[in-house]
Coordinates of C-alpha atoms and ligand atoms in Angstrom, one line a residue:
M52 CA -15.2 17.6 -9.9
R53 CA -18.9 17.8 -10.0
L54 CA -20.7 14.7 -8.8
S55 CA -23.4 15.1 -11.4
R56 CA -20.8 14.6 -14.1
Y57 CA -18.7 12.0 -12.2
F58 CA -18.9 8.3 -12.3
L59 CA -19.6 7.2 -8.7
P60 CA -21.8 4.1 -8.7
V61 CA -22.6 3.8 -5.0
L62 CA -24.7 0.9 -3.8
K63 CA -27.5 1.3 -1.3
E64 CA -27.6 -2.4 -0.4
T65 CA -24.8 -4.2 1.3
P66 CA -23.4 -6.7 -1.2
A67 CA -24.1 -10.2 0.1
E68 CA -20.8 -11.7 -1.3
A69 CA -18.6 -9.4 0.8
Q70 CA -17.5 -10.8 4.1
I71 CA -15.4 -8.1 5.6
V72 CA -16.0 -4.4 6.0
S73 CA -13.4 -3.1 3.6
H74 CA -14.7 -5.2 0.8
R75 CA -18.3 -4.2 1.5
L76 CA -17.4 -0.5 1.7
M77 CA -15.2 -0.6 -1.5
L78 CA -18.2 -2.1 -3.4
R79 CA -20.8 0.2 -1.8
A80 CA -18.6 3.3 -2.4
G81 CA -18.2 2.4 -6.0
M82 CA -14.5 2.0 -5.8
I83 CA -14.1 -1.4 -7.5
R84 CA -16.0 -3.8 -9.6
Q85 CA -15.2 -7.5 -9.8
A86 CA -14.3 -8.7 -13.3
S87 CA -13.8 -12.3 -12.3
A88 CA -12.8 -14.1 -9.2
G89 CA -10.0 -12.2 -7.5
I90 CA -9.7 -9.7 -10.4
Y91 CA -11.0 -6.2 -10.1
S92 CA -11.5 -3.1 -12.2
W93 CA -10.7 0.1 -10.3
L94 CA -13.5 2.6 -10.7
P95 CA -12.7 6.4 -10.6
L96 CA -12.9 6.8 -6.8
G97 CA -10.9 3.6 -6.1
Y98 CA -8.4 4.5 -8.8
R99 CA -7.7 7.9 -7.1
V100 CA -7.0 6.1 -3.9
L101 CA -4.7 3.6 -5.6
R102 CA -2.8 6.4 -7.3
N103 CA -2.3 8.2 -3.9
I104 CA -1.0 5.0 -2.3
E105 CA 1.4 4.6 -5.2
R106 CA 2.6 8.2 -4.9
I107 CA 3.5 7.8 -1.3
V108 CA 5.3 4.5 -2.1
H109 CA 7.3 6.3 -4.9
E110 CA 8.1 9.2 -2.7
E111 CA 9.5 7.1 0.1
Q112 CA 11.4 4.9 -2.3
A113 CA 13.0 8.0 -3.7
R114 CA 14.0 9.1 -0.2
A115 CA 15.8 5.8 0.4
G116 CA 17.6 6.2 -2.9
H117 CA 15.8 3.4 -4.7
I118 CA 15.4 3.7 -8.5
P119 CA 12.0 3.1 -10.3
V120 CA 11.8 1.0 -13.4
L121 CA 8.9 -0.9 -15.1
M122 CA 9.1 -4.5 -16.1
P123 CA 6.4 -6.3 -18.0
T124 CA 3.7 -8.5 -16.5
L125 CA 4.4 -11.3 -18.9
Q126 CA 7.6 -13.3 -18.6
S127 CA 9.3 -16.1 -20.4
A128 CA 9.3 -19.5 -18.8
D129 CA 12.9 -20.0 -19.7
L130 CA 14.1 -17.4 -17.2
W131 CA 12.2 -19.3 -14.5
R132 CA 13.7 -22.6 -15.6
Q133 CA 17.1 -21.1 -15.1
S134 CA 16.3 -20.3 -11.5
G135 CA 14.6 -23.6 -10.9
R136 CA 11.3 -21.9 -9.9
Y137 CA 9.3 -22.8 -13.0
D138 CA 8.4 -26.2 -11.7
A139 CA 8.7 -25.3 -8.0
Y140 CA 6.1 -22.5 -8.1
G141 CA 3.2 -24.9 -8.7
P142 CA -0.4 -24.1 -9.5
E143 CA -0.3 -20.5 -8.3
M144 CA 1.6 -19.6 -11.4
L145 CA -0.6 -18.7 -14.4
R146 CA 1.1 -20.3 -17.4
I147 CA 0.4 -19.1 -20.9
R148 CA 1.5 -20.3 -24.3
D149 CA 2.0 -17.8 -27.1
R150 CA 1.2 -18.5 -30.8
H151 CA 4.7 -19.8 -31.4
D152 CA 4.2 -22.4 -28.6
R153 CA 6.6 -20.6 -26.3
D154 CA 5.9 -21.0 -22.6
M155 CA 5.1 -17.7 -20.9
L156 CA 3.8 -16.8 -17.5
Y157 CA 2.0 -13.9 -15.8
G158 CA 4.6 -12.8 -13.3
P159 CA 3.9 -13.5 -9.6
T160 CA 7.1 -11.6 -8.7
N161 CA 10.2 -10.5 -10.6
E162 CA 13.4 -11.8 -9.0
E163 CA 14.4 -13.6 -12.2
M164 CA 13.7 -10.8 -14.6
I165 CA 15.5 -8.1 -12.6
T166 CA 18.5 -10.3 -12.0
E167 CA 18.7 -11.0 -15.8
I168 CA 18.7 -7.2 -16.4
V169 CA 21.4 -6.5 -13.8
A170 CA 23.5 -9.5 -15.0
A171 CA 23.4 -8.0 -18.5
Y172 CA 24.7 -4.6 -17.6
V173 CA 26.5 -4.6 -14.2
N174 CA 30.0 -5.9 -14.2
S175 CA 31.9 -4.0 -11.5
Y176 CA 31.6 -3.3 -7.8
R177 CA 31.7 0.4 -8.8
S178 CA 28.1 0.2 -10.0
L179 CA 27.0 -0.9 -6.5
P180 CA 25.0 -0.6 -4.3
L181 CA 22.0 -0.7 -6.6
T182 CA 18.3 -1.0 -5.7
L183 CA 15.7 -1.1 -8.5
Y184 CA 12.0 -1.4 -8.0
H185 CA 8.7 -1.2 -9.8
I186 CA 5.0 -1.0 -9.1
Q187 CA 3.4 -3.5 -11.4
W188 CA 0.5 -6.0 -11.5
K189 CA 1.1 -9.5 -10.4
F190 CA -0.9 -12.6 -10.8
R191 CA -1.1 -15.5 -8.4
D192 CA -3.7 -18.1 -9.0
E193 CA -4.7 -18.2 -5.3
M194 CA -6.8 -21.2 -4.2
R195 CA -9.2 -18.9 -2.3
P196 CA -9.2 -15.4 -3.6
R197 CA -11.4 -13.5 -1.1
F198 CA -12.0 -10.3 0.8
G199 CA -11.9 -8.2 -2.4
V200 CA -8.6 -6.6 -3.1
M201 CA -7.1 -8.1 0.1
R202 CA -6.5 -11.5 -1.4
G203 CA -6.8 -11.0 -5.2
R204 CA -5.5 -13.1 -8.0
E205 CA -4.4 -10.1 -9.9
F206 CA -3.0 -7.4 -7.5
L207 CA -0.7 -4.4 -7.6
M208 CA 2.7 -4.8 -5.8
K209 CA 5.7 -2.6 -5.3
D210 CA 8.6 -5.0 -5.6
G211 CA 12.2 -3.9 -5.1
Y212 CA 15.4 -5.7 -5.5
N213 CA 18.8 -4.8 -4.0
F214 CA 22.1 -5.8 -5.5
D215 CA 25.2 -5.6 -3.3
L216 CA 28.8 -6.7 -3.2
S217 CA 28.7 -8.4 0.2
K218 CA 26.3 -9.8 2.7
E219 CA 26.9 -6.9 5.0
A220 CA 26.0 -4.4 2.3
A221 CA 22.9 -6.4 1.4
L222 CA 21.8 -6.4 5.1
H223 CA 22.2 -2.6 5.0
A224 CA 19.8 -2.6 2.1
Y225 CA 17.4 -4.8 4.1
N226 CA 17.5 -2.4 7.1
R227 CA 17.1 0.6 4.7
H228 CA 13.9 -1.1 3.4
L229 CA 12.7 -1.7 6.9
V230 CA 13.1 2.0 7.7
S231 CA 11.5 3.2 4.5
Y232 CA 8.5 0.8 4.9
L233 CA 7.9 2.1 8.5
R234 CA 7.7 5.6 7.1
T235 CA 5.6 4.6 4.1
Y236 CA 2.9 2.9 6.2
E237 CA 2.8 5.6 8.8
R238 CA 2.3 8.2 6.1
M239 CA -0.9 6.3 5.2
G240 CA -2.1 6.4 8.7
L241 CA -1.3 2.7 9.4
Q242 CA 0.7 1.1 12.1
A243 CA 2.5 -1.9 10.4
I244 CA 4.5 -4.0 12.8
P245 CA 7.5 -5.9 11.4
M246 CA 7.3 -9.5 12.5
R247 CA 9.5 -12.4 12.0
A248 CA 8.1 -14.6 9.2
D249 CA 8.5 -17.5 6.8
S250 CA 10.1 -16.8 3.4
G251 CA 7.9 -19.1 1.4
P252 CA 8.6 -19.5 -2.3
I253 CA 10.9 -16.5 -2.4
G254 CA 13.5 -18.4 -0.4
G255 CA 16.1 -17.4 2.2
D256 CA 15.7 -17.3 6.0
Y257 CA 16.1 -13.6 6.7
T258 CA 12.7 -12.0 6.4
H259 CA 10.1 -9.8 8.1
E260 CA 6.5 -9.3 7.3
F261 CA 4.8 -6.0 8.1
L262 CA 1.4 -6.5 9.7
V263 CA -1.5 -4.2 10.4
L264 CA -3.5 -5.5 13.3
A265 CA -7.1 -6.1 12.4
E266 CA -9.7 -8.7 13.5
T267 CA -10.3 -9.5 9.8
G268 CA -6.7 -10.1 9.1
E269 CA -5.8 -13.5 7.5
S270 CA -2.6 -14.0 9.5
E271 CA -2.4 -15.1 13.1
V272 CA 0.3 -13.2 15.0
F273 CA 1.9 -13.3 18.4
Y274 CA 3.6 -10.3 19.9
D275 CA 4.9 -8.4 23.0
S276 CA 2.4 -5.6 23.5
E277 CA 5.3 -3.1 23.7
V278 CA 5.7 -3.3 19.9
T279 CA 2.5 -1.4 19.5
D280 CA 3.9 1.6 21.5
L281 CA 6.6 2.2 18.8
T282 CA 6.1 4.9 16.2
F283 CA 8.6 6.0 13.7
G284 CA 7.3 9.6 13.4
D285 CA 9.2 12.3 11.6
R286 CA 12.7 11.1 12.2
D287 CA 15.4 12.4 10.0
I288 CA 17.3 9.2 9.0
D289 CA 20.3 9.1 6.8
Y290 CA 19.6 6.1 4.7
D291 CA 23.3 5.7 3.8
D292 CA 24.2 5.4 7.5
W293 CA 24.6 1.7 8.5
D294 CA 24.3 2.4 12.2
Q295 CA 21.2 4.5 12.0
C296 CA 19.3 2.0 9.9
Q297 CA 20.5 -0.9 12.0
G298 CA 19.4 1.0 15.1
V299 CA 15.9 1.3 13.8
L300 CA 15.8 -2.4 12.9
E301 CA 16.9 -3.3 16.5
E302 CA 14.4 -0.9 18.0
F303 CA 11.5 -2.3 16.0
T304 CA 12.4 -6.0 15.9
S305 CA 14.1 -6.8 19.2
R306 CA 10.8 -7.6 21.0
Y307 CA 8.8 -10.7 20.3
A308 CA 6.6 -10.3 17.2
R309 CA 6.0 -13.3 14.9
T310 CA 3.6 -14.8 12.5
D311 CA 2.2 -18.2 13.2
E312 CA 4.7 -19.9 10.8
T313 CA 7.6 -18.9 13.0
H314 CA 5.8 -18.7 16.4
D315 CA 7.7 -20.4 19.2
E316 CA 5.8 -21.0 22.4
A317 CA 8.9 -21.5 24.4
V318 CA 10.4 -18.2 23.5
F319 CA 7.0 -16.4 23.7
D320 CA 6.7 -17.7 27.3
K321 CA 9.6 -15.5 28.3
V322 CA 7.7 -12.4 27.5
P323 CA 6.0 -11.2 30.7
E324 CA 2.5 -12.6 30.7
A325 CA 0.7 -9.3 30.9
R326 CA 2.4 -8.2 27.7
R327 CA 1.7 -11.4 25.6
R328 CA -0.8 -10.9 22.8
S329 CA -2.2 -13.0 20.1
A330 CA -4.2 -11.3 17.4
R331 CA -4.9 -11.2 13.7
G332 CA -3.1 -9.1 11.2
I333 CA -3.1 -8.0 7.5
E334 CA 0.2 -8.5 5.8
V335 CA 0.9 -5.3 3.9
G336 CA 4.6 -6.0 3.0
Q337 CA 7.5 -8.3 3.3
I338 CA 11.3 -7.9 3.1
F339 CA 13.8 -10.6 2.3
Y340 CA 17.6 -11.1 2.2
F341 CA 18.4 -14.3 0.3
G342 CA 22.0 -14.0 -0.7
T343 CA 23.4 -15.2 -4.0
A344 CA 20.9 -17.9 -5.1
Y345 CA 19.4 -15.9 -8.0
S346 CA 22.6 -14.2 -9.0
E347 CA 24.4 -17.5 -9.3
S348 CA 21.7 -19.2 -11.3
L349 CA 21.1 -16.2 -13.6
G350 CA 24.8 -15.1 -13.9
A351 CA 24.8 -11.8 -12.0
F352 CA 28.5 -11.5 -11.1
V353 CA 30.8 -8.5 -10.8
Q354 CA 34.5 -7.9 -10.3
N355 CA 35.3 -7.0 -6.8
E356 CA 38.1 -4.6 -5.7
A357 CA 40.6 -7.5 -5.8
G358 CA 39.5 -8.2 -9.4
E359 CA 37.7 -11.5 -8.5
R360 CA 34.4 -12.4 -10.1
V361 CA 31.8 -12.7 -7.3
P362 CA 28.0 -13.3 -7.3
L363 CA 25.8 -10.4 -6.1
H364 CA 24.1 -10.5 -2.8
M365 CA 20.4 -9.8 -3.2
G366 CA 17.2 -9.2 -1.4
S367 CA 13.7 -8.5 -2.5
H368 CA 11.1 -6.3 -0.8
G369 CA 7.4 -6.1 -1.5
I370 CA 4.5 -3.8 -0.6
G371 CA 0.9 -4.8 -1.3
V372 CA -0.2 -1.7 -3.0
S373 CA -3.8 -2.7 -3.9
R374 CA -4.2 -4.6 -0.6
L375 CA -3.3 -1.4 1.2
A376 CA -6.5 0.2 -0.1
G377 CA -8.5 -2.4 1.8
A378 CA -6.2 -2.4 4.8
I379 CA -6.6 1.3 5.3
I380 CA -10.4 1.0 5.2
E381 CA -10.2 -1.9 7.8
A382 CA -8.2 0.4 10.0
S383 CA -10.4 3.5 9.4
H384 CA -14.1 3.4 9.1
D385 CA -17.3 3.6 11.2
D386 CA -20.9 2.3 10.7
R387 CA -21.6 5.1 8.1
G388 CA -18.7 4.4 5.9
I389 CA -15.0 5.0 5.1
I390 CA -12.9 7.6 6.9
W391 CA -9.9 8.4 4.7
P392 CA -6.7 9.6 6.1
E393 CA -5.8 12.9 4.5
A394 CA -2.8 11.3 2.8
V395 CA -4.7 9.0 0.6
T396 CA -8.2 10.4 0.4
P397 CA -9.6 10.4 -3.2
F398 CA -10.7 14.0 -2.8
Q399 CA -9.4 16.3 -0.2
V400 CA -12.7 18.0 0.5
G401 CA -16.4 17.4 -0.3
L402 CA -18.7 20.3 -1.0
V403 CA -22.4 19.9 -0.4
N404 CA -25.1 22.2 -1.9
L405 CA -28.2 22.0 0.3
R406 CA -30.4 23.8 -2.2
Q407 CA -29.4 22.9 -5.7
G408 CA -31.3 25.1 -8.2
D409 CA -31.4 28.1 -5.8
S410 CA -29.3 30.6 -7.8
A411 CA -27.6 32.3 -4.8
T412 CA -26.6 28.9 -3.3
D413 CA -25.5 27.5 -6.6
A414 CA -23.3 30.6 -7.2
A415 CA -21.8 30.5 -3.7
C416 CA -20.9 26.8 -4.2
H417 CA -19.4 27.4 -7.6
G418 CA -17.3 30.2 -6.1
I419 CA -16.1 27.9 -3.3
E420 CA -15.4 25.1 -5.7
L421 CA -13.2 27.4 -7.8
A422 CA -11.4 28.9 -4.8
L423 CA -10.6 25.4 -3.4
E424 CA -9.2 24.3 -6.7
K425 CA -7.2 27.5 -7.0
R426 CA -5.6 26.6 -3.7
G427 CA -4.6 23.3 -5.2
L428 CA -7.2 21.2 -3.3
S429 CA -9.2 18.4 -5.0
V430 CA -12.9 18.8 -4.5
L431 CA -15.9 16.6 -5.0
Y432 CA -18.9 18.9 -5.4
D433 CA -22.3 17.3 -4.8
D434 CA -24.4 19.3 -7.2
R435 CA -27.1 16.7 -7.6
E436 CA -30.8 17.5 -7.1
E437 CA -31.0 15.3 -4.0
R438 CA -32.2 15.6 -0.5
A439 CA -29.6 16.8 2.1
G440 CA -29.8 13.5 3.9
A441 CA -28.9 11.6 0.8
K442 CA -26.0 13.9 0.1
F443 CA -24.6 13.5 3.6
A444 CA -25.0 9.7 3.4
T445 CA -23.0 9.6 0.2
M446 CA -20.3 11.8 1.6
D447 CA -20.1 9.8 4.8
L448 CA -20.0 6.5 2.8
I449 CA -17.1 7.6 0.5
G450 CA -15.3 9.1 3.5
L451 CA -13.8 12.4 2.5
P452 CA -12.1 13.8 5.6
W453 CA -13.6 17.3 5.3
R454 CA -16.9 18.6 4.1
I455 CA -18.1 22.1 3.4
T456 CA -21.9 22.4 3.5
V457 CA -23.6 25.4 1.9
G458 CA -27.2 26.4 2.3
P459 CA -29.4 29.5 1.9
R460 CA -29.9 29.9 5.7
G461 CA -26.2 30.0 6.3
L462 CA -25.5 32.2 3.4
E463 CA -27.9 34.8 4.9
K464 CA -25.5 35.0 7.9
N465 CA -22.5 34.7 5.6
V466 CA -21.5 31.3 6.9
V467 CA -20.9 27.8 5.7
E468 CA -20.4 24.6 7.8
L469 CA -17.1 22.8 8.0
T470 CA -17.4 19.2 9.2
S471 CA -14.8 16.6 10.1
R472 CA -15.7 13.1 8.9
R473 CA -13.6 11.6 11.7
T474 CA -15.1 13.4 14.7
G475 CA -18.4 14.4 13.1
E476 CA -17.9 17.9 14.6
S477 CA -19.2 20.9 12.6
E478 CA -18.2 24.5 12.8
E479 CA -19.8 27.5 11.2
M480 CA -17.5 30.1 9.6
S481 CA -17.2 32.2 6.5
A482 CA -16.4 30.5 3.3
E483 CA -13.0 32.1 3.1
A484 CA -12.2 30.8 6.6
A485 CA -13.3 27.3 5.7
I486 CA -11.2 27.3 2.6
D487 CA -8.2 28.6 4.6
R488 CA -8.7 26.0 7.3
V489 CA -8.8 23.1 4.8
A490 CA -5.8 24.4 2.9
G491 CA -3.9 24.6 6.2
I492 CA -4.8 21.1 7.2
Y493 CA -3.3 19.9 3.9
G494 CA -0.2 22.0 4.4
L495 CA -0.9 24.3 1.5
A496 CA 0.4 27.9 1.6
P497 CA -2.2 30.6 2.5
Ligands
LIG782 N1 9.2 -10.8 -4.4 C1 8.8 -10.6 -3.0 C2 9.1 -9.3 -2.5 S1 9.2 -8.1 -3.7 C3 7.4 -11.0 -2.8 O1 6.7 -11.3 -3.8 N2 6.9 -10.8 -1.6 S2 5.4 -11.3 -1.1 O2 5.0 -12.5 -1.7 O3 5.5 -11.2 0.3 O4 4.4 -10.2 -1.6 C4 4.6 -8.8 -1.2 C5 3.3 -8.3 -0.8 O5 2.3 -8.4 -1.8 C6 2.7 -9.0 0.4 O6 3.2 -8.6 1.6 C7 1.2 -8.6 0.3 O7 1.0 -7.4 1.0 C8 1.0 -8.5 -1.1 N3 0.3 -9.6 -1.7 C9 0.7 -10.9 -1.8 N4 -0.2 -11.7 -2.3 C10 -1.3 -10.9 -2.5 C11 -2.6 -11.2 -3.0 N5 -3.0 -12.4 -3.4 N6 -3.5 -10.2 -3.1 C12 -3.1 -8.9 -2.7 N7 -1.9 -8.6 -2.2 C13 -1.0 -9.6 -2.1

């Protein structure tokens, strides 16, 4: 993609309304535009990041055996009357009336709707276990939408729902989600710590939130510092194996780690003092087991092996997809701008032409652009007639992890410069070597 033809409305000034760094950088890098309070348009650069986050979520859900669907954003109030949540949900629910005076709502979550679907089609234990999920926009009329996409009113969520024959099977689904979430966040370059939490309007008392530690986080958390030493890494987990998934749960949740809602000073005091931490965190996901409440109220029953009609055991599991774009920036930036992890970067490599209009330099850049694309890499080529300093500032702001810089002086010696956004280190090498190096970093075949 050539920057001269792209739509990248970067801002020079720091927007006054943005209080935290990720919000400032998302506005300055032209990723989002506020449409109204807590509601955002995703501009091209931001949209590419959002799609990358979604792709990782889908890949990890597939690995765990969960099945994607897509449910609508608008729901009928009647479904929510059946579960008893229509009145209970309160002013956070956006209520809408259609032309026939039917009560509708913009879904804040989908337990009712997915349970109705499963109730309609699933009759036998032989169809279980079953986990369905979607990535869809939600609306919660938050009292204080703030920090950009971090606490929006409209936001993108991955929400998944497991249906199982027994509590034991549903707890396996819970553990499986915990494992797959650990993998999902780590792939995005984040350490998200599962912490014991409060279940809020979803219900049930078995729940963990996943928190990314950050000073600007909205949640107050308390934990044993040993939890920050844990990494999931590239373990080969069999998601069908009860013991393996349970083992991961125990490893990652046996130490003290709680949000303020469930914090207990007396229990915390038992953690050796040198390891006690209180900090702030960004909640990037939450998993729940809540039993049979929704299946009983919405009629999701199956025949078990003994021929008895029993309600399904359920849980729901959410990832804050749009919030993650902000959380990743909170975790990875410097004073010049964003530093994207390779896994979610909007373009894999930036290409800077230091002498736009010089025919030899233009031709060399064009050749490199084509060669990178041929290798399957996404490239943002800054072909504007701008000073080098302005081009570097834009590249640093938008945070592409790798930059290839091409100028007439280098070309005389047959070299270009390859620069890491993270370390700031540059190396001179031939264009071919730079292309090979970048392709190798992204795991593309030579
Ligand atoms: N039905 C369950 C799980 S599917 C549920 O709704 N869970 S939740 O309320 O915890 O939301 C899941 C995730 O969505 C949260 O962990 C958070 O990362 C994200 N989220 C929640 N509210 C907002 C918001 N106002 N703005 C951005 N992201 C949000």
